mmCIF file with all atom_site columns, C-alpha atoms and ligand atoms in Angstrom:
data_model
loop_
_atom_site.group_PDB
_atom_site.id
_atom_site.type_symbol
_atom_site.label_atom_id
_atom_site.label_alt_id
_atom_site.label_comp_id
_atom_site.label_asym_id
_atom_site.label_entity_id
_atom_site.label_seq_id
_atom_site.pdbx_PDB_ins_code
_atom_site.Cartn_x
_atom_site.Cartn_y
_atom_site.Cartn_z
_atom_site.occupancy
_atom_site.B_iso_or_equiv
_atom_site.pdbx_formal_charge
_atom_site.auth_seq_id
_atom_site.auth_comp_id
_atom_site.auth_asym_id
_atom_site.auth_atom_id
_atom_site.pdbx_PDB_model_num
ATOM   1   C CA  . MET A 1 1   ? 44.134 60.508 90.920  1.00 49.00 ? 1   MET A CA  1
ATOM   2   C CA  . HIS A 1 2   ? 42.661 60.095 94.394  1.00 59.00 ? 2   HIS A CA  1
ATOM   3   C CA  . GLU A 1 3   ? 44.877 58.901 97.192  1.00 77.00 ? 3   GLU A CA  1
ATOM   4   C CA  . SER A 1 4   ? 44.406 55.308 98.213  1.00 93.00 ? 4   SER A CA  1
ATOM   5   C CA  . LEU A 1 5   ? 42.751 54.442 101.488 1.00 97.00 ? 5   LEU A CA  1
ATOM   6   C CA  . PHE A 1 6   ? 42.437 51.126 103.287 1.00 98.00 ? 6   PHE A CA  1
ATOM   7   C CA  . ILE A 1 7   ? 39.208 50.663 105.263 1.00 98.00 ? 7   ILE A CA  1
ATOM   8   C CA  . ALA A 1 8   ? 38.289 47.620 107.370 1.00 98.00 ? 8   ALA A CA  1
ATOM   9   C CA  . LEU A 1 9   ? 34.809 46.947 108.694 1.00 98.00 ? 9   LEU A CA  1
ATOM   10  C CA  . GLU A 1 10  ? 34.681 44.726 111.731 1.00 98.00 ? 10  GLU A CA  1
ATOM   11  C CA  . GLY A 1 11  ? 32.138 43.437 114.207 1.00 97.00 ? 11  GLY A CA  1
ATOM   12  C CA  . GLY A 1 12  ? 30.443 40.448 115.772 1.00 94.00 ? 12  GLY A CA  1
ATOM   13  C CA  . ASP A 1 13  ? 28.460 38.030 113.642 1.00 91.00 ? 13  ASP A CA  1
ATOM   14  C CA  . ALA A 1 14  ? 25.349 39.591 112.038 1.00 90.00 ? 14  ALA A CA  1
ATOM   15  C CA  . ALA A 1 15  ? 26.644 43.105 112.721 1.00 94.00 ? 15  ALA A CA  1
ATOM   16  C CA  . GLY A 1 16  ? 26.115 43.694 109.005 1.00 95.00 ? 16  GLY A CA  1
ATOM   17  C CA  . THR A 1 17  ? 29.702 44.194 107.844 1.00 97.00 ? 17  THR A CA  1
ATOM   18  C CA  . THR A 1 18  ? 28.985 42.628 104.436 1.00 98.00 ? 18  THR A CA  1
ATOM   19  C CA  . THR A 1 19  ? 25.878 44.734 103.758 1.00 98.00 ? 19  THR A CA  1
ATOM   20  C CA  . HIS A 1 20  ? 27.627 47.916 104.854 1.00 98.00 ? 20  HIS A CA  1
ATOM   21  C CA  . CYS A 1 21  ? 30.771 47.202 102.813 1.00 98.00 ? 21  CYS A CA  1
ATOM   22  C CA  . HIS A 1 22  ? 28.641 46.852 99.657  1.00 98.00 ? 22  HIS A CA  1
ATOM   23  C CA  . LEU A 1 23  ? 26.645 50.011 100.387 1.00 98.00 ? 23  LEU A CA  1
ATOM   24  C CA  . LEU A 1 24  ? 29.830 51.954 101.136 1.00 98.00 ? 24  LEU A CA  1
ATOM   25  C CA  . LYS A 1 25  ? 31.398 50.777 97.881  1.00 98.00 ? 25  LYS A CA  1
ATOM   26  C CA  . GLY A 1 26  ? 28.353 51.993 95.903  1.00 98.00 ? 26  GLY A CA  1
ATOM   27  C CA  . PHE A 1 27  ? 28.383 55.327 97.697  1.00 98.00 ? 27  PHE A CA  1
ATOM   28  C CA  . LEU A 1 28  ? 32.096 55.977 97.123  1.00 98.00 ? 28  LEU A CA  1
ATOM   29  C CA  . GLU A 1 29  ? 31.850 54.956 93.462  1.00 98.00 ? 29  GLU A CA  1
ATOM   30  C CA  . SER A 1 30  ? 28.964 57.391 93.012  1.00 98.00 ? 30  SER A CA  1
ATOM   31  C CA  . LYS A 1 31  ? 31.371 60.090 94.254  1.00 96.00 ? 31  LYS A CA  1
ATOM   32  C CA  . GLY A 1 32  ? 33.904 59.098 91.573  1.00 96.00 ? 32  GLY A CA  1
ATOM   33  C CA  . PHE A 1 33  ? 36.323 56.992 93.612  1.00 97.00 ? 33  PHE A CA  1
ATOM   34  C CA  . LYS A 1 34  ? 37.858 53.729 92.404  1.00 97.00 ? 34  LYS A CA  1
ATOM   35  C CA  . VAL A 1 35  ? 36.867 51.125 94.976  1.00 98.00 ? 35  VAL A CA  1
ATOM   36  C CA  . TYR A 1 36  ? 38.045 47.561 95.498  1.00 98.00 ? 36  TYR A CA  1
ATOM   37  C CA  . LEU A 1 37  ? 35.878 45.463 97.813  1.00 98.00 ? 37  LEU A CA  1
ATOM   38  C CA  . THR A 1 38  ? 37.292 42.339 99.377  1.00 98.00 ? 38  THR A CA  1
ATOM   39  C CA  . GLN A 1 39  ? 36.671 40.130 102.402 1.00 98.00 ? 39  GLN A CA  1
ATOM   40  C CA  . GLU A 1 40  ? 38.249 37.749 104.881 1.00 98.00 ? 40  GLU A CA  1
ATOM   41  C CA  . PRO A 1 41  ? 38.391 34.815 104.877 1.00 98.00 ? 41  PRO A CA  1
ATOM   42  C CA  . SER A 1 42  ? 39.576 35.731 101.378 1.00 98.00 ? 42  SER A CA  1
ATOM   43  C CA  . SER A 1 43  ? 38.824 33.977 98.116  1.00 97.00 ? 43  SER A CA  1
ATOM   44  C CA  . ASN A 1 44  ? 42.305 32.438 97.824  1.00 96.00 ? 44  ASN A CA  1
ATOM   45  C CA  . LYS A 1 45  ? 42.827 28.708 98.508  1.00 96.00 ? 45  LYS A CA  1
ATOM   46  C CA  . ILE A 1 46  ? 43.699 29.222 102.183 1.00 98.00 ? 46  ILE A CA  1
ATOM   47  C CA  . GLY A 1 47  ? 40.619 31.405 102.629 1.00 98.00 ? 47  GLY A CA  1
ATOM   48  C CA  . ILE A 1 48  ? 38.412 28.723 101.125 1.00 97.00 ? 48  ILE A CA  1
ATOM   49  C CA  . LEU A 1 49  ? 39.885 26.126 103.498 1.00 97.00 ? 49  LEU A CA  1
ATOM   50  C CA  . VAL A 1 50  ? 39.372 28.435 106.480 1.00 96.00 ? 50  VAL A CA  1
ATOM   51  C CA  . ARG A 1 51  ? 35.721 28.935 105.542 1.00 96.00 ? 51  ARG A CA  1
ATOM   52  C CA  . GLU A 1 52  ? 35.274 25.167 105.479 1.00 95.00 ? 52  GLU A CA  1
ATOM   53  C CA  . PHE A 1 53  ? 36.876 24.920 108.933 1.00 94.00 ? 53  PHE A CA  1
ATOM   54  C CA  . LEU A 1 54  ? 34.376 27.490 110.300 1.00 91.00 ? 54  LEU A CA  1
ATOM   55  C CA  . LYS A 1 55  ? 31.784 24.705 110.209 1.00 88.00 ? 55  LYS A CA  1
ATOM   56  C CA  . ASN A 1 56  ? 34.067 22.193 111.952 1.00 92.00 ? 56  ASN A CA  1
ATOM   57  C CA  . LYS A 1 57  ? 34.220 22.173 115.747 1.00 90.00 ? 57  LYS A CA  1
ATOM   58  C CA  . ASP A 1 58  ? 37.231 19.792 115.755 1.00 94.00 ? 58  ASP A CA  1
ATOM   59  C CA  . ILE A 1 59  ? 39.653 22.384 114.395 1.00 95.00 ? 59  ILE A CA  1
ATOM   60  C CA  . PRO A 1 60  ? 41.770 23.790 117.275 1.00 95.00 ? 60  PRO A CA  1
ATOM   61  C CA  . PRO A 1 61  ? 41.687 27.591 117.722 1.00 95.00 ? 61  PRO A CA  1
ATOM   62  C CA  . THR A 1 62  ? 45.481 27.714 117.231 1.00 96.00 ? 62  THR A CA  1
ATOM   63  C CA  . THR A 1 63  ? 45.097 26.113 113.793 1.00 97.00 ? 63  THR A CA  1
ATOM   64  C CA  . ASP A 1 64  ? 42.381 28.626 112.945 1.00 96.00 ? 64  ASP A CA  1
ATOM   65  C CA  . ALA A 1 65  ? 44.620 31.500 114.085 1.00 97.00 ? 65  ALA A CA  1
ATOM   66  C CA  . LEU A 1 66  ? 47.581 30.339 111.987 1.00 98.00 ? 66  LEU A CA  1
ATOM   67  C CA  . LEU A 1 67  ? 45.463 29.739 108.908 1.00 98.00 ? 67  LEU A CA  1
ATOM   68  C CA  . PHE A 1 68  ? 43.677 33.090 109.178 1.00 98.00 ? 68  PHE A CA  1
ATOM   69  C CA  . ALA A 1 69  ? 47.134 34.720 109.435 1.00 98.00 ? 69  ALA A CA  1
ATOM   70  C CA  . ALA A 1 70  ? 48.384 32.827 106.357 1.00 98.00 ? 70  ALA A CA  1
ATOM   71  C CA  . ASP A 1 71  ? 45.241 33.748 104.446 1.00 98.00 ? 71  ASP A CA  1
ATOM   72  C CA  . ARG A 1 72  ? 45.724 37.412 105.391 1.00 98.00 ? 72  ARG A CA  1
ATOM   73  C CA  . ASP A 1 73  ? 49.394 37.414 104.445 1.00 98.00 ? 73  ASP A CA  1
ATOM   74  C CA  . LEU A 1 74  ? 48.611 36.178 100.946 1.00 98.00 ? 74  LEU A CA  1
ATOM   75  C CA  . HIS A 1 75  ? 45.514 38.350 100.655 1.00 98.00 ? 75  HIS A CA  1
ATOM   76  C CA  . TYR A 1 76  ? 47.452 41.492 101.623 1.00 98.00 ? 76  TYR A CA  1
ATOM   77  C CA  . ARG A 1 77  ? 50.430 40.825 99.301  1.00 98.00 ? 77  ARG A CA  1
ATOM   78  C CA  . ASN A 1 78  ? 48.495 39.631 96.271  1.00 97.00 ? 78  ASN A CA  1
ATOM   79  C CA  . GLU A 1 79  ? 45.368 41.756 96.395  1.00 98.00 ? 79  GLU A CA  1
ATOM   80  C CA  . ILE A 1 80  ? 45.121 44.569 98.905  1.00 98.00 ? 80  ILE A CA  1
ATOM   81  C CA  . LYS A 1 81  ? 48.599 46.083 98.477  1.00 98.00 ? 81  LYS A CA  1
ATOM   82  C CA  . LYS A 1 82  ? 48.389 45.902 94.687  1.00 98.00 ? 82  LYS A CA  1
ATOM   83  C CA  . LYS A 1 83  ? 45.062 47.727 94.644  1.00 98.00 ? 83  LYS A CA  1
ATOM   84  C CA  . LEU A 1 84  ? 46.273 50.376 97.094  1.00 98.00 ? 84  LEU A CA  1
ATOM   85  C CA  . ASP A 1 85  ? 49.332 50.928 94.894  1.00 98.00 ? 85  ASP A CA  1
ATOM   86  C CA  . GLU A 1 86  ? 46.981 51.449 91.936  1.00 97.00 ? 86  GLU A CA  1
ATOM   87  C CA  . GLY A 1 87  ? 45.162 54.217 93.833  1.00 97.00 ? 87  GLY A CA  1
ATOM   88  C CA  . TYR A 1 88  ? 42.056 52.302 94.852  1.00 98.00 ? 88  TYR A CA  1
ATOM   89  C CA  . ILE A 1 89  ? 40.114 52.707 98.049  1.00 98.00 ? 89  ILE A CA  1
ATOM   90  C CA  . VAL A 1 90  ? 40.192 49.166 99.433  1.00 98.00 ? 90  VAL A CA  1
ATOM   91  C CA  . ILE A 1 91  ? 37.345 48.059 101.686 1.00 98.00 ? 91  ILE A CA  1
ATOM   92  C CA  . SER A 1 92  ? 37.866 44.800 103.538 1.00 99.00 ? 92  SER A CA  1
ATOM   93  C CA  . ASP A 1 93  ? 34.918 43.030 105.097 1.00 98.00 ? 93  ASP A CA  1
ATOM   94  C CA  . ARG A 1 94  ? 36.856 41.910 108.241 1.00 98.00 ? 94  ARG A CA  1
ATOM   95  C CA  . TYR A 1 95  ? 40.625 42.003 108.666 1.00 98.00 ? 95  TYR A CA  1
ATOM   96  C CA  . ILE A 1 96  ? 43.221 41.626 111.438 1.00 98.00 ? 96  ILE A CA  1
ATOM   97  C CA  . GLU A 1 97  ? 40.918 42.667 114.320 1.00 98.00 ? 97  GLU A CA  1
ATOM   98  C CA  . SER A 1 98  ? 38.708 39.659 113.550 1.00 98.00 ? 98  SER A CA  1
ATOM   99  C CA  . SER A 1 99  ? 41.692 37.415 114.304 1.00 98.00 ? 99  SER A CA  1
ATOM   100 C CA  . ILE A 1 100 ? 42.732 39.362 117.387 1.00 98.00 ? 100 ILE A CA  1
ATOM   101 C CA  . VAL A 1 101 ? 39.210 39.183 118.777 1.00 98.00 ? 101 VAL A CA  1
ATOM   102 C CA  . TYR A 1 102 ? 37.764 35.857 117.587 1.00 96.00 ? 102 TYR A CA  1
ATOM   103 C CA  . GLN A 1 103 ? 40.889 33.730 118.000 1.00 96.00 ? 103 GLN A CA  1
ATOM   104 C CA  . SER A 1 104 ? 42.048 35.153 121.347 1.00 96.00 ? 104 SER A CA  1
ATOM   105 C CA  . VAL A 1 105 ? 38.679 34.798 123.083 1.00 95.00 ? 105 VAL A CA  1
ATOM   106 C CA  . GLN A 1 106 ? 38.676 31.089 122.260 1.00 92.00 ? 106 GLN A CA  1
ATOM   107 C CA  . SER A 1 107 ? 41.658 29.927 124.223 1.00 92.00 ? 107 SER A CA  1
ATOM   108 C CA  . ASP A 1 108 ? 43.807 31.016 127.159 1.00 93.00 ? 108 ASP A CA  1
ATOM   109 C CA  . ASN A 1 109 ? 46.799 29.920 125.066 1.00 92.00 ? 109 ASN A CA  1
ATOM   110 C CA  . ILE A 1 110 ? 46.068 32.590 122.469 1.00 97.00 ? 110 ILE A CA  1
ATOM   111 C CA  . SER A 1 111 ? 47.071 36.082 123.529 1.00 97.00 ? 111 SER A CA  1
ATOM   112 C CA  . VAL A 1 112 ? 46.350 39.274 121.635 1.00 97.00 ? 112 VAL A CA  1
ATOM   113 C CA  . ASP A 1 113 ? 50.122 39.768 121.359 1.00 97.00 ? 113 ASP A CA  1
ATOM   114 C CA  . TRP A 1 114 ? 50.660 36.358 119.762 1.00 98.00 ? 114 TRP A CA  1
ATOM   115 C CA  . VAL A 1 115 ? 47.940 37.023 117.180 1.00 98.00 ? 115 VAL A CA  1
ATOM   116 C CA  . LYS A 1 116 ? 49.560 40.387 116.430 1.00 98.00 ? 116 LYS A CA  1
ATOM   117 C CA  . GLU A 1 117 ? 52.952 38.671 116.109 1.00 98.00 ? 117 GLU A CA  1
ATOM   118 C CA  . ILE A 1 118 ? 51.796 36.096 113.544 1.00 98.00 ? 118 ILE A CA  1
ATOM   119 C CA  . ASN A 1 119 ? 50.081 38.879 111.587 1.00 98.00 ? 119 ASN A CA  1
ATOM   120 C CA  . LYS A 1 120 ? 52.970 41.340 111.760 1.00 98.00 ? 120 LYS A CA  1
ATOM   121 C CA  . PHE A 1 121 ? 53.919 41.269 108.083 1.00 97.00 ? 121 PHE A CA  1
ATOM   122 C CA  . VAL A 1 122 ? 50.675 42.709 106.717 1.00 98.00 ? 122 VAL A CA  1
ATOM   123 C CA  . GLY A 1 123 ? 49.818 46.384 106.268 1.00 98.00 ? 123 GLY A CA  1
ATOM   124 C CA  . LEU A 1 124 ? 47.275 47.863 108.654 1.00 98.00 ? 124 LEU A CA  1
ATOM   125 C CA  . PRO A 1 125 ? 44.091 49.691 107.636 1.00 98.00 ? 125 PRO A CA  1
ATOM   126 C CA  . ASP A 1 126 ? 43.924 53.500 107.661 1.00 97.00 ? 126 ASP A CA  1
ATOM   127 C CA  . ILE A 1 127 ? 40.448 53.272 109.167 1.00 98.00 ? 127 ILE A CA  1
ATOM   128 C CA  . THR A 1 128 ? 39.009 50.459 111.236 1.00 98.00 ? 128 THR A CA  1
ATOM   129 C CA  . ILE A 1 129 ? 35.300 50.709 111.973 1.00 98.00 ? 129 ILE A CA  1
ATOM   130 C CA  . ILE A 1 130 ? 33.747 48.429 114.564 1.00 98.00 ? 130 ILE A CA  1
ATOM   131 C CA  . LEU A 1 131 ? 30.054 47.773 114.019 1.00 98.00 ? 131 LEU A CA  1
ATOM   132 C CA  . ASP A 1 132 ? 28.851 47.101 117.529 1.00 97.00 ? 132 ASP A CA  1
ATOM   133 C CA  . ILE A 1 133 ? 25.882 44.825 117.957 1.00 93.00 ? 133 ILE A CA  1
ATOM   134 C CA  . ASP A 1 134 ? 24.002 43.406 120.923 1.00 92.00 ? 134 ASP A CA  1
ATOM   135 C CA  . PRO A 1 135 ? 24.431 39.596 120.628 1.00 90.00 ? 135 PRO A CA  1
ATOM   136 C CA  . LYS A 1 136 ? 20.680 39.108 121.289 1.00 88.00 ? 136 LYS A CA  1
ATOM   137 C CA  . ILE A 1 137 ? 19.870 41.199 118.216 1.00 88.00 ? 137 ILE A CA  1
ATOM   138 C CA  . ALA A 1 138 ? 22.643 39.427 116.289 1.00 86.00 ? 138 ALA A CA  1
ATOM   139 C CA  . LEU A 1 139 ? 21.248 35.971 116.981 1.00 85.00 ? 139 LEU A CA  1
ATOM   140 C CA  . ALA A 1 140 ? 17.678 37.080 116.223 1.00 85.00 ? 140 ALA A CA  1
ATOM   141 C CA  . ARG A 1 141 ? 18.917 38.296 112.812 1.00 80.00 ? 141 ARG A CA  1
ATOM   142 C CA  . LYS A 1 142 ? 20.566 34.902 112.238 1.00 75.00 ? 142 LYS A CA  1
ATOM   143 C CA  . GLU A 1 143 ? 17.600 32.772 113.365 1.00 65.00 ? 143 GLU A CA  1
ATOM   144 C CA  . THR A 1 144 ? 16.811 31.199 110.048 1.00 59.00 ? 144 THR A CA  1
ATOM   145 C CA  . GLU A 1 145 ? 20.375 30.538 108.917 1.00 63.00 ? 145 GLU A CA  1
ATOM   146 C CA  . GLU A 1 146 ? 22.648 27.624 109.726 1.00 63.00 ? 146 GLU A CA  1
ATOM   147 C CA  . LEU A 1 147 ? 24.874 28.727 112.613 1.00 66.00 ? 147 LEU A CA  1
ATOM   148 C CA  . GLU A 1 148 ? 28.676 28.448 112.443 1.00 70.00 ? 148 GLU A CA  1
ATOM   149 C CA  . LYS A 1 149 ? 30.787 27.447 115.433 1.00 64.00 ? 149 LYS A CA  1
ATOM   150 C CA  . PHE A 1 150 ? 31.352 31.024 116.641 1.00 70.00 ? 150 PHE A CA  1
ATOM   151 C CA  . GLU A 1 151 ? 27.676 31.970 116.713 1.00 72.00 ? 151 GLU A CA  1
ATOM   152 C CA  . VAL A 1 152 ? 26.748 31.197 120.300 1.00 79.00 ? 152 VAL A CA  1
ATOM   153 C CA  . SER A 1 153 ? 25.461 33.904 122.663 1.00 82.00 ? 153 SER A CA  1
ATOM   154 C CA  . SER A 1 154 ? 28.148 33.601 125.385 1.00 88.00 ? 154 SER A CA  1
ATOM   155 C CA  . PHE A 1 155 ? 30.864 33.579 122.736 1.00 90.00 ? 155 PHE A CA  1
ATOM   156 C CA  . LEU A 1 156 ? 29.402 36.594 120.953 1.00 92.00 ? 156 LEU A CA  1
ATOM   157 C CA  . ASN A 1 157 ? 29.312 38.501 124.256 1.00 94.00 ? 157 ASN A CA  1
ATOM   158 C CA  . LYS A 1 158 ? 33.030 37.893 124.715 1.00 95.00 ? 158 LYS A CA  1
ATOM   159 C CA  . VAL A 1 159 ? 33.647 38.940 121.118 1.00 96.00 ? 159 VAL A CA  1
ATOM   160 C CA  . ARG A 1 160 ? 31.688 42.140 121.635 1.00 97.00 ? 160 ARG A CA  1
ATOM   161 C CA  . ASN A 1 161 ? 33.518 43.053 124.838 1.00 97.00 ? 161 ASN A CA  1
ATOM   162 C CA  . LEU A 1 162 ? 36.946 42.500 123.320 1.00 97.00 ? 162 LEU A CA  1
ATOM   163 C CA  . TYR A 1 163 ? 36.064 44.520 120.203 1.00 98.00 ? 163 TYR A CA  1
ATOM   164 C CA  . LEU A 1 164 ? 35.027 47.398 122.463 1.00 98.00 ? 164 LEU A CA  1
ATOM   165 C CA  . THR A 1 165 ? 38.217 47.146 124.526 1.00 98.00 ? 165 THR A CA  1
ATOM   166 C CA  . ARG A 1 166 ? 40.347 47.025 121.383 1.00 98.00 ? 166 ARG A CA  1
ATOM   167 C CA  . ALA A 1 167 ? 38.490 50.035 119.951 1.00 98.00 ? 167 ALA A CA  1
ATOM   168 C CA  . LYS A 1 168 ? 39.296 52.020 123.081 1.00 97.00 ? 168 LYS A CA  1
ATOM   169 C CA  . ASP A 1 169 ? 42.955 50.934 123.081 1.00 97.00 ? 169 ASP A CA  1
ATOM   170 C CA  . GLU A 1 170 ? 43.510 51.618 119.390 1.00 97.00 ? 170 GLU A CA  1
ATOM   171 C CA  . ASN A 1 171 ? 41.150 54.587 118.861 1.00 96.00 ? 171 ASN A CA  1
ATOM   172 C CA  . TYR A 1 172 ? 38.974 52.723 116.376 1.00 98.00 ? 172 TYR A CA  1
ATOM   173 C CA  . TYR A 1 173 ? 35.609 54.109 115.375 1.00 98.00 ? 173 TYR A CA  1
ATOM   174 C CA  . ILE A 1 174 ? 32.601 52.376 116.931 1.00 98.00 ? 174 ILE A CA  1
ATOM   175 C CA  . ILE A 1 175 ? 29.194 52.599 115.260 1.00 98.00 ? 175 ILE A CA  1
ATOM   176 C CA  . SER A 1 176 ? 26.142 50.939 116.772 1.00 97.00 ? 176 SER A CA  1
ATOM   177 C CA  . SER A 1 177 ? 24.640 48.455 114.361 1.00 96.00 ? 177 SER A CA  1
ATOM   178 C CA  . ASP A 1 178 ? 21.478 47.984 116.434 1.00 91.00 ? 178 ASP A CA  1
ATOM   179 C CA  . ASP A 1 179 ? 19.924 50.823 114.366 1.00 92.00 ? 179 ASP A CA  1
ATOM   180 C CA  . ILE A 1 180 ? 18.352 50.452 110.924 1.00 94.00 ? 180 ILE A CA  1
ATOM   181 C CA  . ILE A 1 181 ? 20.691 49.991 107.956 1.00 96.00 ? 181 ILE A CA  1
ATOM   182 C CA  . GLU A 1 182 ? 20.186 53.524 106.563 1.00 98.00 ? 182 GLU A CA  1
ATOM   183 C CA  . ILE A 1 183 ? 21.217 55.222 109.810 1.00 98.00 ? 183 ILE A CA  1
ATOM   184 C CA  . VAL A 1 184 ? 24.249 52.983 110.295 1.00 98.00 ? 184 VAL A CA  1
ATOM   185 C CA  . GLN A 1 185 ? 25.370 53.432 106.672 1.00 98.00 ? 185 GLN A CA  1
ATOM   186 C CA  . ASP A 1 186 ? 24.935 57.191 106.886 1.00 98.00 ? 186 ASP A CA  1
ATOM   187 C CA  . LYS A 1 187 ? 27.298 57.298 109.871 1.00 98.00 ? 187 LYS A CA  1
ATOM   188 C CA  . ILE A 1 188 ? 29.879 55.150 108.052 1.00 98.00 ? 188 ILE A CA  1
ATOM   189 C CA  . GLN A 1 189 ? 29.721 57.353 104.946 1.00 98.00 ? 189 GLN A CA  1
ATOM   190 C CA  . THR A 1 190 ? 30.142 60.560 106.949 1.00 98.00 ? 190 THR A CA  1
ATOM   191 C CA  . LEU A 1 191 ? 33.167 59.158 108.718 1.00 98.00 ? 191 LEU A CA  1
ATOM   192 C CA  . VAL A 1 192 ? 34.864 57.961 105.526 1.00 98.00 ? 192 VAL A CA  1
ATOM   193 C CA  . ILE A 1 193 ? 34.149 61.151 103.582 1.00 97.00 ? 193 ILE A CA  1
ATOM   194 C CA  . ASN A 1 194 ? 35.608 63.245 106.413 1.00 96.00 ? 194 ASN A CA  1
ATOM   195 C CA  . LYS A 1 195 ? 38.729 61.105 106.380 1.00 95.00 ? 195 LYS A CA  1
ATOM   196 C CA  . LEU A 1 196 ? 39.040 61.526 102.602 1.00 94.00 ? 196 LEU A CA  1
ATOM   197 C CA  . LYS A 1 197 ? 38.621 65.312 102.920 1.00 93.00 ? 197 LYS A CA  1
ATOM   198 C CA  . ASN A 1 198 ? 41.466 65.375 105.430 1.00 89.00 ? 198 ASN A CA  1
ATOM   199 C CA  . LEU A 1 199 ? 43.694 63.537 102.968 1.00 86.00 ? 199 LEU A CA  1
ATOM   200 C CA  . SER A 1 200 ? 43.165 65.922 100.082 1.00 76.00 ? 200 SER A CA  1
HETATM 201 P P1  . TMP B 2 .   ? 31.359 36.192 107.915 1.00 90.77 ? 301 TMP B P1  1
HETATM 202 O O1  . TMP B 2 .   ? 31.773 35.871 106.527 1.00 90.77 ? 301 TMP B O1  1
HETATM 203 O O2  . TMP B 2 .   ? 29.927 35.982 108.182 1.00 90.77 ? 301 TMP B O2  1
HETATM 204 O O3  . TMP B 2 .   ? 31.864 37.506 108.400 1.00 90.77 ? 301 TMP B O3  1
HETATM 205 O O4  . TMP B 2 .   ? 32.037 35.052 108.817 1.00 90.77 ? 301 TMP B O4  1
HETATM 206 C C1  . TMP B 2 .   ? 33.362 34.907 108.976 1.00 90.77 ? 301 TMP B C1  1
HETATM 207 C C2  . TMP B 2 .   ? 33.567 34.274 110.327 1.00 90.77 ? 301 TMP B C2  1
HETATM 208 O O5  . TMP B 2 .   ? 34.957 34.039 110.511 1.00 90.77 ? 301 TMP B O5  1
HETATM 209 C C3  . TMP B 2 .   ? 33.106 35.136 111.501 1.00 90.77 ? 301 TMP B C3  1
HETATM 210 O O6  . TMP B 2 .   ? 32.492 34.316 112.479 1.00 90.77 ? 301 TMP B O6  1
HETATM 211 C C4  . TMP B 2 .   ? 34.397 35.672 112.072 1.00 90.77 ? 301 TMP B C4  1
HETATM 212 C C5  . TMP B 2 .   ? 35.379 34.595 111.733 1.00 90.77 ? 301 TMP B C5  1
HETATM 213 N N1  . TMP B 2 .   ? 36.755 35.086 111.585 1.00 90.77 ? 301 TMP B N1  1
HETATM 214 C C6  . TMP B 2 .   ? 37.710 34.735 112.528 1.00 90.77 ? 301 TMP B C6  1
HETATM 215 O O7  . TMP B 2 .   ? 37.430 34.011 113.466 1.00 90.77 ? 301 TMP B O7  1
HETATM 216 N N2  . TMP B 2 .   ? 38.988 35.197 112.367 1.00 90.77 ? 301 TMP B N2  1
HETATM 217 C C7  . TMP B 2 .   ? 39.366 35.999 111.322 1.00 90.77 ? 301 TMP B C7  1
HETATM 218 O O8  . TMP B 2 .   ? 40.534 36.402 111.224 1.00 90.77 ? 301 TMP B O8  1
HETATM 219 C C8  . TMP B 2 .   ? 38.350 36.350 110.344 1.00 90.77 ? 301 TMP B C8  1
HETATM 220 C C9  . TMP B 2 .   ? 38.738 37.203 109.182 1.00 90.77 ? 301 TMP B C9  1
HETATM 221 C C10 . TMP B 2 .   ? 37.077 35.868 110.513 1.00 90.77 ? 301 TMP B C10 1
#
């Protein structure tokens, strides 16, 4: 049996985390690994509520932060940990860094440390990959879709800067997502395969 591995893909809106999580899952399965793909907000009841709140500008950032933390707590206990224990590679499309970055840039009352504190009961990923994207490219990619409350250029710039600072502080991998999908995915695959080789 292969060892389990917990991978989180992170990044600003339209960085392509969802596309790259799916492609990575297919790639790892083709190599014979058992892969469980999940996302946050999760598909549990709290996650569904949080997704609804993403369209509502009247929800305070503190409420968002607490609900994202509750969603993650349940998601980790009931899904992620179970799958890791069964020997799966778990890929999460967004995880704790999304809360640290998105919630703390919204309000001076929300510090990175407070977000970490309310999320302290969940397990952390073995690999966190930040897909870095220029907000101008991100918004151009989103042009035809309905925008959620976080998808405004000035906000996305703050998100980008904090992701990059966090990556430096925590030694996360940063991959530019301004390139075409194939190049970005190739870099992600190389990184994950190297990590798996080091485990075996
Ligand atoms: P997505 O499904 O397109 O990735 O959108 C999810 C949105 O939710 C995205 O704008 C980031 C935001 N988000 C947070 O603000 N905090 C979190 O903890 C998570 C997981 C997502």
